Amino acid sequence: MKIAILSGKGGTGKTTVTGNLAINIPKSTVLDTDVEEPNGHLFFNPIIGDIKNVYTHVPLINMEKCNLCGKCSDFCKYSALFASNKNIIVFDESCHDCGACGLLCDQNAISFKKREIGKIYSGTYETNKILYGELNIGELSGVKIIKELHSLGDKENILLVDCPPGTSCSTVAAVSDCDFALIVVEPTPFGVSDMKMVVEMLDSLNIPYGLFINKSGLGDNEVYHFAQKKNIKILGEIPFNREIAKLYSEGKLFSKYLPEYREVFINTFEAMREEIK
């Protein structure tokens, strides 16, 4: 069972919900795919058992074979290749490792070399497994790391995928192939506006979803009206609470210290399981 936890914007509470779900679901695995700024592990402080380098492939031009036709440069929509009148310049950071330039080259002048773009950390916390990716500074895309994370996590029985915020390519890569998505939303006009984009994205991907309201009581009732109008189930809710915020600021998963909230996350998980069935 692979569940994506996502939101329309950063700071809504994805990691809070993911972490508190995990500690109330024995033997579940957390996949932190927000590779540009992973922070789930800060709440678990896991024992890291393995670190894996992640590589992409970039073009390597053999100028003895190249006739400077420019086909590779013209085709590359990411502008990773530039054909001058004397050379082919490769911009490694812009390459998306699609391999098309190598297929297009009539002179067989293009091969590929590996380039490290980040790392994947695998660890444990009590009965949970934690996997998170970290994109190297200056890299443009973490999609390859996200796909590698999914590959490593696919064998796990219960997978909780902490997604990047918004509806970018990284988010689409993180949520793809998930059985269900839990949208974390703040009940504010800004939060609801961004949530609507996530709903549209999930509808286009045919992924079923429900809502989890974080900081209820903070804003207005627009999110409840929207959910009722669109027939979207609200599967869980936690209040705007100073004690929860204090525990969060200390890097603590609050349901461990405020046991009255454990049932919220257990019931949310059971509701998601029923939706998947």
mmCIF file of C-alpha atoms in Angstrom:
data_model
loop_
_atom_site.group_PDB
_atom_site.id
_atom_site.type_symbol
_atom_site.label_atom_id
_atom_site.label_comp_id
_atom_site.label_asym_id
_atom_site.label_seq_id
_atom_site.Cartn_x
_atom_site.Cartn_y
_atom_site.Cartn_z
ATOM 1 C CA MET A 1 0.000 0.000 0.000
ATOM 2 C CA LYS A 2 1.607 3.208 -1.217
ATOM 3 C CA ILE A 3 0.155 6.461 0.139
ATOM 4 C CA ALA A 4 1.274 9.922 -0.955
ATOM 5 C CA ILE A 5 1.074 12.818 1.506
ATOM 6 C CA LEU A 6 1.143 16.128 -0.345
ATOM 7 C CA SER A 7 0.004 19.738 -0.219
ATOM 8 C CA GLY A 8 -0.409 22.783 -2.423
ATOM 9 C CA LYS A 9 2.351 24.762 -0.736
ATOM 10 C CA GLY A 10 5.235 24.382 1.677
ATOM 11 C CA GLY A 11 4.761 24.638 5.432
ATOM 12 C CA THR A 12 1.267 23.159 5.439
ATOM 13 C CA GLY A 13 2.184 20.134 7.561
ATOM 14 C CA LYS A 14 2.989 17.256 5.192
ATOM 15 C CA THR A 15 5.986 16.122 7.198
ATOM 16 C CA THR A 16 4.095 16.495 10.490
ATOM 17 C CA VAL A 17 1.270 14.294 9.210
ATOM 18 C CA THR A 18 3.630 11.779 7.570
ATOM 19 C CA GLY A 19 5.737 11.384 10.696
ATOM 20 C CA ASN A 20 2.802 11.032 13.058
ATOM 21 C CA LEU A 21 1.128 8.538 10.745
ATOM 22 C CA ALA A 22 4.328 6.501 10.627
ATOM 23 C CA ILE A 23 4.834 6.160 14.389
ATOM 24 C CA ASN A 24 1.238 4.988 14.767
ATOM 25 C CA ILE A 25 1.525 2.402 11.966
ATOM 26 C CA PRO A 26 4.002 -0.297 13.052
ATOM 27 C CA LYS A 27 6.536 -1.433 10.430
ATOM 28 C CA SER A 28 5.586 1.312 7.980
ATOM 29 C CA THR A 29 8.228 2.941 5.774
ATOM 30 C CA VAL A 30 8.626 6.671 5.198
ATOM 31 C CA LEU A 31 9.870 7.856 1.820
ATOM 32 C CA ASP A 32 10.910 11.529 1.946
ATOM 33 C CA THR A 33 10.897 12.611 -1.695
ATOM 34 C CA ASP A 34 11.259 16.344 -1.012
ATOM 35 C CA VAL A 35 14.857 15.944 -2.141
ATOM 36 C CA GLU A 36 15.607 19.665 -2.438
ATOM 37 C CA GLU A 37 15.070 20.103 1.283
ATOM 38 C CA PRO A 38 14.417 16.789 3.082
ATOM 39 C CA ASN A 39 13.504 17.213 6.733
ATOM 40 C CA GLY A 40 11.513 14.147 7.786
ATOM 41 C CA HIS A 41 14.606 12.461 9.176
ATOM 42 C CA LEU A 42 15.103 15.342 11.621
ATOM 43 C CA PHE A 43 12.027 14.170 13.533
ATOM 44 C CA PHE A 44 13.089 10.514 13.522
ATOM 45 C CA ASN A 45 16.852 10.856 13.952
ATOM 46 C CA PRO A 46 17.211 7.398 12.344
ATOM 47 C CA ILE A 47 20.159 5.057 12.500
ATOM 48 C CA ILE A 48 21.538 5.289 8.950
ATOM 49 C CA GLY A 49 22.522 1.890 7.601
ATOM 50 C CA ASP A 50 23.244 2.697 3.968
ATOM 51 C CA ILE A 51 24.110 5.692 1.780
ATOM 52 C CA LYS A 52 23.742 5.334 -1.981
ATOM 53 C CA ASN A 53 25.037 7.744 -4.608
ATOM 54 C CA VAL A 54 22.597 8.607 -7.388
ATOM 55 C CA TYR A 55 23.909 9.333 -10.859
ATOM 56 C CA THR A 56 22.578 10.788 -14.050
ATOM 57 C CA HIS A 57 24.134 10.401 -17.503
ATOM 58 C CA VAL A 58 25.310 13.334 -19.594
ATOM 59 C CA PRO A 59 26.544 13.443 -23.208
ATOM 60 C CA LEU A 60 30.223 12.953 -23.975
ATOM 61 C CA ILE A 61 31.078 14.230 -27.463
ATOM 62 C CA ASN A 62 33.741 12.588 -29.606
ATOM 63 C CA MET A 63 34.890 15.522 -31.741
ATOM 64 C CA GLU A 64 36.860 13.219 -34.022
ATOM 65 C CA LYS A 65 33.553 11.746 -35.198
ATOM 66 C CA CYS A 66 31.302 14.814 -34.833
ATOM 67 C CA ASN A 67 30.561 16.750 -38.053
ATOM 68 C CA LEU A 68 28.897 19.672 -36.206
ATOM 69 C CA CYS A 69 25.546 19.069 -37.910
ATOM 70 C CA GLY A 70 23.751 20.491 -34.852
ATOM 71 C CA LYS A 71 20.918 17.913 -34.763
ATOM 72 C CA CYS A 72 21.541 17.164 -31.093
ATOM 73 C CA SER A 73 21.488 20.833 -30.149
ATOM 74 C CA ASP A 74 18.351 21.583 -32.165
ATOM 75 C CA PHE A 75 16.450 18.657 -30.655
ATOM 76 C CA CYS A 76 17.333 19.197 -26.984
ATOM 77 C CA LYS A 77 14.416 21.127 -25.468
ATOM 78 C CA TYR A 78 16.390 21.657 -22.250
ATOM 79 C CA SER A 79 19.214 23.497 -24.088
ATOM 80 C CA ALA A 80 21.789 21.132 -22.610
ATOM 81 C CA LEU A 81 23.722 21.112 -25.901
ATOM 82 C CA PHE A 82 24.976 24.022 -27.974
ATOM 83 C CA ALA A 83 26.556 23.625 -31.390
ATOM 84 C CA SER A 84 29.086 26.287 -32.294
ATOM 85 C CA ASN A 85 31.042 26.382 -35.535
ATOM 86 C CA LYS A 86 33.983 24.664 -33.836
ATOM 87 C CA ASN A 87 32.609 22.567 -30.987
ATOM 88 C CA ILE A 88 29.612 21.070 -29.186
ATOM 89 C CA ILE A 89 29.249 22.560 -25.711
ATOM 90 C CA VAL A 90 27.488 20.409 -23.098
ATOM 91 C CA PHE A 91 25.768 22.024 -20.110
ATOM 92 C CA ASP A 92 25.753 19.077 -17.704
ATOM 93 C CA GLU A 93 23.359 20.602 -15.152
ATOM 94 C CA SER A 94 20.650 21.158 -17.774
ATOM 95 C CA CYS A 95 20.709 17.589 -19.100
ATOM 96 C CA HIS A 96 17.661 15.468 -18.199
ATOM 97 C CA ASP A 97 19.260 12.146 -19.195
ATOM 98 C CA CYS A 98 16.702 11.337 -21.906
ATOM 99 C CA GLY A 99 19.333 9.870 -24.248
ATOM 100 C CA ALA A 100 17.731 11.329 -27.383
ATOM 101 C CA CYS A 101 20.894 13.086 -28.555
ATOM 102 C CA GLY A 102 22.723 9.774 -28.722
ATOM 103 C CA LEU A 103 19.936 8.229 -30.794
ATOM 104 C CA LEU A 104 19.851 11.185 -33.190
ATOM 105 C CA CYS A 105 23.570 11.306 -33.909
ATOM 106 C CA ASP A 106 24.241 9.806 -37.361
ATOM 107 C CA GLN A 107 27.998 9.833 -36.695
ATOM 108 C CA ASN A 108 27.781 7.827 -33.430
ATOM 109 C CA ALA A 109 29.787 10.639 -31.871
ATOM 110 C CA ILE A 110 27.830 10.759 -28.597
ATOM 111 C CA SER A 111 28.396 8.447 -25.668
ATOM 112 C CA PHE A 112 27.473 9.091 -22.038
ATOM 113 C CA LYS A 113 29.272 9.513 -18.736
ATOM 114 C CA LYS A 114 27.984 9.272 -15.173
ATOM 115 C CA ARG A 115 27.587 12.354 -12.993
ATOM 116 C CA GLU A 116 26.540 12.282 -9.354
ATOM 117 C CA ILE A 117 23.472 14.415 -8.578
ATOM 118 C CA GLY A 118 22.708 13.387 -4.999
ATOM 119 C CA LYS A 119 22.406 10.662 -2.397
ATOM 120 C CA ILE A 120 19.821 8.368 -0.835
ATOM 121 C CA TYR A 121 19.982 7.580 2.880
ATOM 122 C CA SER A 122 18.356 4.459 4.342
ATOM 123 C CA GLY A 123 17.818 4.123 8.066
ATOM 124 C CA THR A 124 15.607 2.787 10.842
ATOM 125 C CA TYR A 125 13.665 4.295 13.725
ATOM 126 C CA GLU A 126 12.087 1.867 16.218
ATOM 127 C CA THR A 127 9.856 -0.310 13.975
ATOM 128 C CA ASN A 128 9.929 2.114 11.032
ATOM 129 C CA LYS A 129 12.201 2.375 8.027
ATOM 130 C CA ILE A 130 13.191 5.799 6.720
ATOM 131 C CA LEU A 131 14.490 6.536 3.226
ATOM 132 C CA TYR A 132 15.240 10.049 2.056
ATOM 133 C CA GLY A 133 16.966 11.647 -0.897
ATOM 134 C CA GLU A 134 19.183 14.697 -0.956
ATOM 135 C CA LEU A 135 19.813 16.630 -4.166
ATOM 136 C CA ASN A 136 23.262 18.161 -4.561
ATOM 137 C CA ILE A 137 23.382 21.961 -4.402
ATOM 138 C CA GLY A 138 23.090 23.554 -7.845
ATOM 139 C CA GLU A 139 21.227 20.682 -9.511
ATOM 140 C CA LEU A 140 18.079 21.566 -11.440
ATOM 141 C CA SER A 141 16.026 18.391 -11.092
ATOM 142 C CA GLY A 142 15.627 15.745 -8.425
ATOM 143 C CA VAL A 143 13.250 13.526 -10.411
ATOM 144 C CA LYS A 144 15.876 10.824 -10.902
ATOM 145 C CA ILE A 145 16.468 10.585 -7.143
ATOM 146 C CA ILE A 146 12.717 10.409 -6.524
ATOM 147 C CA LYS A 147 12.337 7.545 -9.013
ATOM 148 C CA GLU A 148 15.240 5.723 -7.382
ATOM 149 C CA LEU A 149 13.622 6.198 -3.955
ATOM 150 C CA HIS A 150 10.406 4.645 -5.258
ATOM 151 C CA SER A 151 12.357 1.746 -6.701
ATOM 152 C CA LEU A 152 13.959 1.074 -3.322
ATOM 153 C CA GLY A 153 10.669 1.453 -1.451
ATOM 154 C CA ASP A 154 8.468 -0.626 -3.747
ATOM 155 C CA LYS A 155 9.125 -3.838 -1.841
ATOM 156 C CA GLU A 156 7.830 -2.377 1.439
ATOM 157 C CA ASN A 157 4.349 -3.321 2.647
ATOM 158 C CA ILE A 158 3.158 0.114 3.813
ATOM 159 C CA LEU A 159 4.842 3.090 2.183
ATOM 160 C CA LEU A 160 4.176 6.682 3.255
ATOM 161 C CA VAL A 161 5.501 9.074 0.610
ATOM 162 C CA ASP A 162 6.244 12.594 1.864
ATOM 163 C CA CYS A 163 5.991 14.552 -1.411
ATOM 164 C CA PRO A 164 7.472 17.882 -2.515
ATOM 165 C CA PRO A 165 5.006 20.782 -2.192
ATOM 166 C CA GLY A 166 2.966 22.067 -5.099
ATOM 167 C CA THR A 167 2.375 20.464 -8.489
ATOM 168 C CA SER A 168 5.858 20.481 -10.056
ATOM 169 C CA CYS A 169 7.483 17.657 -12.037
ATOM 170 C CA SER A 170 9.017 16.433 -8.772
ATOM 171 C CA THR A 171 5.579 16.162 -7.171
ATOM 172 C CA VAL A 172 4.185 14.264 -10.148
ATOM 173 C CA ALA A 173 7.128 11.847 -9.980
ATOM 174 C CA ALA A 174 6.607 11.383 -6.230
ATOM 175 C CA VAL A 175 2.871 10.723 -6.397
ATOM 176 C CA SER A 176 2.902 8.522 -9.518
ATOM 177 C CA ASP A 177 1.906 4.885 -8.934
ATOM 178 C CA CYS A 178 0.569 5.662 -5.454
ATOM 179 C CA ASP A 179 -2.642 3.909 -4.436
ATOM 180 C CA PHE A 180 -4.018 6.931 -2.605
ATOM 181 C CA ALA A 181 -3.147 10.543 -1.839
ATOM 182 C CA LEU A 182 -3.758 12.449 1.384
ATOM 183 C CA ILE A 183 -3.849 16.208 0.787
ATOM 184 C CA VAL A 184 -2.799 18.215 3.828
ATOM 185 C CA VAL A 185 -4.414 21.648 3.827
ATOM 186 C CA GLU A 186 -4.659 24.665 6.100
ATOM 187 C CA PRO A 187 -8.188 26.120 6.338
ATOM 188 C CA THR A 188 -7.152 29.509 4.961
ATOM 189 C CA PRO A 189 -7.967 31.152 1.601
ATOM 190 C CA PHE A 190 -4.333 30.791 0.487
ATOM 191 C CA GLY A 191 -4.170 27.158 1.596
ATOM 192 C CA VAL A 192 -7.429 26.248 -0.151
ATOM 193 C CA SER A 193 -6.404 28.035 -3.356
ATOM 194 C CA ASP A 194 -3.206 25.985 -3.613
ATOM 195 C CA MET A 195 -5.029 22.801 -2.620
ATOM 196 C CA LYS A 196 -7.325 23.160 -5.621
ATOM 197 C CA MET A 197 -4.322 22.848 -7.967
ATOM 198 C CA VAL A 198 -3.355 19.587 -6.241
ATOM 199 C CA VAL A 199 -6.908 18.280 -6.627
ATOM 200 C CA GLU A 200 -6.778 19.088 -10.346
ATOM 201 C CA MET A 201 -3.418 17.308 -10.687
ATOM 202 C CA LEU A 202 -4.622 14.166 -8.890
ATOM 203 C CA ASP A 203 -7.805 14.076 -10.983
ATOM 204 C CA SER A 204 -5.694 14.177 -14.150
ATOM 205 C CA LEU A 205 -3.560 11.301 -12.801
ATOM 206 C CA ASN A 206 -6.629 9.276 -11.737
ATOM 207 C CA ILE A 207 -5.322 8.911 -8.194
ATOM 208 C CA PRO A 208 -8.005 8.779 -5.462
ATOM 209 C CA TYR A 209 -7.567 11.203 -2.582
ATOM 210 C CA GLY A 210 -8.925 12.650 0.641
ATOM 211 C CA LEU A 211 -8.191 15.667 2.826
ATOM 212 C CA PHE A 212 -6.427 16.096 6.134
ATOM 213 C CA ILE A 213 -7.094 19.467 7.806
ATOM 214 C CA ASN A 214 -4.113 20.845 9.718
ATOM 215 C CA LYS A 215 -4.459 23.844 12.062
ATOM 216 C CA SER A 216 -8.243 23.714 12.069
ATOM 217 C CA GLY A 217 -9.765 26.818 13.580
ATOM 218 C CA LEU A 218 -7.028 29.015 12.120
ATOM 219 C CA GLY A 219 -8.910 30.460 9.154
ATOM 220 C CA ASP A 220 -12.399 30.070 7.737
ATOM 221 C CA ASN A 221 -14.764 27.347 6.520
ATOM 222 C CA GLU A 222 -14.016 27.535 2.781
ATOM 223 C CA VAL A 223 -12.187 24.195 2.745
ATOM 224 C CA TYR A 224 -15.198 22.434 4.302
ATOM 225 C CA HIS A 225 -17.578 23.975 1.775
ATOM 226 C CA PHE A 226 -15.256 22.992 -1.088
ATOM 227 C CA ALA A 227 -14.958 19.419 0.179
ATOM 228 C CA GLN A 228 -18.732 19.114 0.491
ATOM 229 C CA LYS A 229 -19.321 20.584 -2.966
ATOM 230 C CA LYS A 230 -16.763 18.293 -4.625
ATOM 231 C CA ASN A 231 -17.697 15.258 -2.490
ATOM 232 C CA ILE A 232 -14.142 14.954 -1.108
ATOM 233 C CA LYS A 233 -13.858 13.104 2.185
ATOM 234 C CA ILE A 234 -12.101 14.735 5.131
ATOM 235 C CA LEU A 235 -10.192 11.827 6.689
ATOM 236 C CA GLY A 236 -8.487 13.574 9.585
ATOM 237 C CA GLU A 237 -8.135 16.851 11.402
ATOM 238 C CA ILE A 238 -5.877 18.406 14.046
ATOM 239 C CA PRO A 239 -6.379 21.814 15.648
ATOM 240 C CA PHE A 240 -4.343 24.991 15.637
ATOM 241 C CA ASN A 241 -2.678 24.273 18.967
ATOM 242 C CA ARG A 242 0.223 25.940 20.766
ATOM 243 C CA GLU A 243 1.402 22.716 22.410
ATOM 244 C CA ILE A 244 1.579 20.919 19.047
ATOM 245 C CA ALA A 245 3.526 23.837 17.565
ATOM 246 C CA LYS A 246 5.958 23.811 20.508
ATOM 247 C CA LEU A 247 6.684 20.091 20.110
ATOM 248 C CA TYR A 248 7.157 20.577 16.369
ATOM 249 C CA SER A 249 9.663 23.383 16.975
ATOM 250 C CA GLU A 250 11.631 20.965 19.176
ATOM 251 C CA GLY A 251 11.729 18.339 16.408
ATOM 252 C CA LYS A 252 9.265 16.002 18.144
ATOM 253 C CA LEU A 253 6.421 13.977 16.654
ATOM 254 C CA PHE A 254 3.626 15.334 18.808
ATOM 255 C CA SER A 255 1.333 12.284 18.981
ATOM 256 C CA LYS A 256 4.090 10.486 20.862
ATOM 257 C CA TYR A 257 3.828 13.078 23.635
ATOM 258 C CA LEU A 258 0.126 13.895 23.307
ATOM 259 C CA PRO A 259 -1.429 10.414 23.117
ATOM 260 C CA GLU A 260 -4.936 11.807 22.724
ATOM 261 C CA TYR A 261 -4.045 12.487 19.070
ATOM 262 C CA ARG A 262 -2.873 8.981 18.250
ATOM 263 C CA GLU A 263 -6.403 7.891 17.432
ATOM 264 C CA VAL A 264 -6.663 10.670 14.821
ATOM 265 C CA PHE A 265 -3.798 9.186 12.822
ATOM 266 C CA ILE A 266 -4.838 5.571 13.344
ATOM 267 C CA ASN A 267 -8.370 6.402 12.154
ATOM 268 C CA THR A 268 -6.995 8.372 9.183
ATOM 269 C CA PHE A 269 -4.913 5.388 8.114
ATOM 270 C CA GLU A 270 -7.848 3.002 8.466
ATOM 271 C CA ALA A 271 -10.024 5.368 6.431
ATOM 272 C CA MET A 272 -7.390 5.468 3.667
ATOM 273 C CA ARG A 273 -7.170 1.677 3.704
ATOM 274 C CA GLU A 274 -10.935 1.469 3.228
ATOM 275 C CA GLU A 275 -10.795 3.962 0.364
ATOM 276 C CA ILE A 276 -8.099 1.878 -1.347
ATOM 277 C CA LYS A 277 -10.200 -1.285 -0.945
#
